[in-house]
mmCIF file of C-alpha atoms in Angstrom:
data_model
loop_
_atom_site.group_PDB
_atom_site.id
_atom_site.type_symbol
_atom_site.label_atom_id
_atom_site.label_comp_id
_atom_site.label_asym_id
_atom_site.label_seq_id
_atom_site.Cartn_x
_atom_site.Cartn_y
_atom_site.Cartn_z
ATOM 1 C CA UNK A 1 -0.656 -17.458 -12.616
ATOM 2 C CA UNK A 2 -3.606 -17.320 -10.756
ATOM 3 C CA UNK A 3 -3.691 -14.453 -8.397
ATOM 4 C CA UNK A 4 -6.565 -13.950 -5.896
ATOM 5 C CA UNK A 5 -8.233 -11.172 -4.872
ATOM 6 C CA UNK A 6 -6.551 -9.862 -2.336
ATOM 7 C CA UNK A 7 -7.872 -6.126 -0.411
ATOM 8 C CA UNK A 8 -5.448 -3.123 -0.130
ATOM 9 C CA UNK A 9 -4.448 -4.133 3.240
ATOM 10 C CA UNK A 10 -3.672 -7.602 2.606
ATOM 11 C CA UNK A 11 -1.192 -6.460 -0.203
ATOM 12 C CA UNK A 12 0.642 -3.568 2.087
ATOM 13 C CA UNK A 13 0.659 -6.650 4.155
ATOM 14 C CA UNK A 14 3.697 -7.881 3.432
ATOM 15 C CA UNK A 15 7.157 -6.554 4.181
ATOM 16 C CA UNK A 16 8.739 -7.362 0.264
ATOM 17 C CA UNK A 17 6.108 -5.334 -1.012
ATOM 18 C CA UNK A 18 6.065 -2.444 1.177
ATOM 19 C CA UNK A 19 10.034 -1.931 0.744
ATOM 20 C CA UNK A 20 8.927 -2.438 -3.067
ATOM 21 C CA UNK A 21 6.548 0.795 -2.704
ATOM 22 C CA UNK A 22 8.671 2.759 -0.869
ATOM 23 C CA UNK A 23 11.533 1.705 -3.391
ATOM 24 C CA UNK A 24 9.342 3.268 -5.347
ATOM 25 C CA UNK A 25 8.672 6.445 -3.709
ATOM 26 C CA UNK A 26 12.516 7.437 -5.353
ATOM 27 C CA UNK A 27 12.444 6.407 -8.694
ATOM 28 C CA UNK A 28 10.879 4.173 -11.008
ATOM 29 C CA UNK A 29 12.889 0.762 -11.376
ATOM 30 C CA UNK A 30 12.739 -2.443 -13.657
ATOM 31 C CA UNK A 31 11.841 -5.496 -12.130
ATOM 32 C CA UNK A 32 15.010 -6.769 -12.112
ATOM 33 C CA UNK A 33 16.467 -3.509 -10.752
ATOM 34 C CA UNK A 34 14.265 -4.359 -8.089
ATOM 35 C CA UNK A 35 14.769 -7.418 -7.496
ATOM 36 C CA UNK A 36 18.902 -7.225 -6.904
ATOM 37 C CA UNK A 37 17.116 -5.489 -3.699
ATOM 38 C CA UNK A 38 16.291 -8.499 -1.718
ATOM 39 C CA UNK A 39 17.371 -11.544 -0.533
ATOM 40 C CA UNK A 40 14.703 -13.802 -2.897
ATOM 41 C CA UNK A 41 14.682 -14.805 -6.669
ATOM 42 C CA UNK A 42 13.592 -12.683 -9.472
ATOM 43 C CA UNK A 43 10.645 -14.588 -9.932
ATOM 44 C CA UNK A 44 9.407 -14.607 -6.078
ATOM 45 C CA UNK A 45 9.750 -10.749 -6.669
ATOM 46 C CA UNK A 46 7.868 -10.967 -10.061
ATOM 47 C CA UNK A 47 5.135 -12.239 -8.324
ATOM 48 C CA UNK A 48 4.654 -9.801 -5.377
ATOM 49 C CA UNK A 49 5.163 -7.251 -8.357
ATOM 50 C CA UNK A 50 1.752 -8.274 -10.231
ATOM 51 C CA UNK A 51 0.416 -8.762 -6.781
ATOM 52 C CA UNK A 52 0.307 -4.605 -5.874
ATOM 53 C CA UNK A 53 -0.227 -4.313 -9.956
ATOM 54 C CA UNK A 54 -3.222 -6.235 -9.812
ATOM 55 C CA UNK A 55 -4.543 -3.862 -6.937
ATOM 56 C CA UNK A 56 -3.676 -1.004 -8.145
ATOM 57 C CA UNK A 57 -0.417 0.094 -5.949
ATOM 58 C CA UNK A 58 2.066 0.407 -8.743
ATOM 59 C CA UNK A 59 1.501 0.599 -12.738
ATOM 60 C CA UNK A 60 4.033 -1.331 -15.338
ATOM 61 C CA UNK A 61 5.355 0.559 -18.037
ATOM 62 C CA UNK A 62 7.120 -1.636 -21.182
ATOM 63 C CA UNK A 63 10.090 0.542 -22.512
ATOM 64 C CA UNK A 64 11.377 -1.361 -25.455
ATOM 65 C CA UNK A 65 12.326 -4.865 -23.855
ATOM 66 C CA UNK A 66 12.427 -3.431 -20.250
ATOM 67 C CA UNK A 67 8.957 -3.301 -17.726
ATOM 68 C CA UNK A 68 9.524 0.057 -15.603
ATOM 69 C CA UNK A 69 7.077 0.130 -12.377
ATOM 70 C CA UNK A 70 6.140 2.905 -10.822
ATOM 71 C CA UNK A 71 3.700 4.026 -7.779
ATOM 72 C CA UNK A 72 0.012 4.292 -9.352
ATOM 73 C CA UNK A 73 -1.992 5.952 -7.201
ATOM 74 C CA UNK A 74 -5.606 3.772 -7.586
ATOM 75 C CA UNK A 75 -4.574 1.298 -4.219
ATOM 76 C CA UNK A 76 -3.551 3.912 -1.998
ATOM 77 C CA UNK A 77 -7.331 5.075 -2.647
ATOM 78 C CA UNK A 78 -8.766 2.018 -0.501
ATOM 79 C CA UNK A 79 -6.454 2.460 2.056
ATOM 80 C CA UNK A 80 -6.800 6.371 2.628
ATOM 81 C CA UNK A 81 -10.447 5.218 2.606
ATOM 82 C CA UNK A 82 -10.075 3.485 4.925
ATOM 83 C CA UNK A 83 -8.208 5.147 7.245
ATOM 84 C CA UNK A 84 -9.968 7.994 6.914
ATOM 85 C CA UNK A 85 -13.277 6.331 8.246
ATOM 86 C CA UNK A 86 -11.617 5.408 11.346
ATOM 87 C CA UNK A 87 -10.350 8.802 11.744
ATOM 88 C CA UNK A 88 -13.812 9.578 11.443
ATOM 89 C CA UNK A 89 -14.960 7.463 14.235
ATOM 90 C CA UNK A 90 -12.194 8.055 16.739
ATOM 91 C CA UNK A 91 -13.302 11.898 15.931
ATOM 92 C CA UNK A 92 -16.774 11.436 16.567
ATOM 93 C CA UNK A 93 -15.796 9.452 19.960
ATOM 94 C CA UNK A 94 -13.235 11.424 21.472
ATOM 95 C CA UNK A 95 -16.005 14.958 20.655
ATOM 96 C CA UNK A 96 -18.662 12.853 22.646
ATOM 97 C CA UNK A 97 -16.126 12.295 25.522
ATOM 98 C CA UNK A 98 -15.047 15.658 25.707
ATOM 99 C CA UNK A 99 -18.605 16.783 25.829
ATOM 100 C CA UNK A 100 -19.259 13.748 29.125
ATOM 101 C CA UNK A 101 -16.300 15.585 30.552
ATOM 102 C CA UNK A 102 -16.986 19.334 30.363
ATOM 103 C CA UNK A 103 -20.649 18.498 31.623
ATOM 104 C CA UNK A 104 -18.878 16.821 34.374
ATOM 105 C CA UNK A 105 -16.675 20.124 35.603
ATOM 106 C CA UNK A 106 -19.675 21.838 35.192
#
């Protein structure tokens, strides 16, 4: 199966993938255990997991016959960088607005 290149925001835009990430904040899960938390087929959950893995949000480690999923920082770094960029944008604009408002007070 070919998975298109997606940016981090496209990956986490899907509610099921966000729920998988939230579940993995509590503990590692094998794919079957993750699938039990969803009202969809195991292959559908596996597709979401493959997308999350390709985007760097999760790591999969094979332990015996099981594939254990855990969170990975890489995917979150792209989201964090984007949010930081816009945080800086708003901080700069609010600072400029503060300067303008203080000038009007004088």
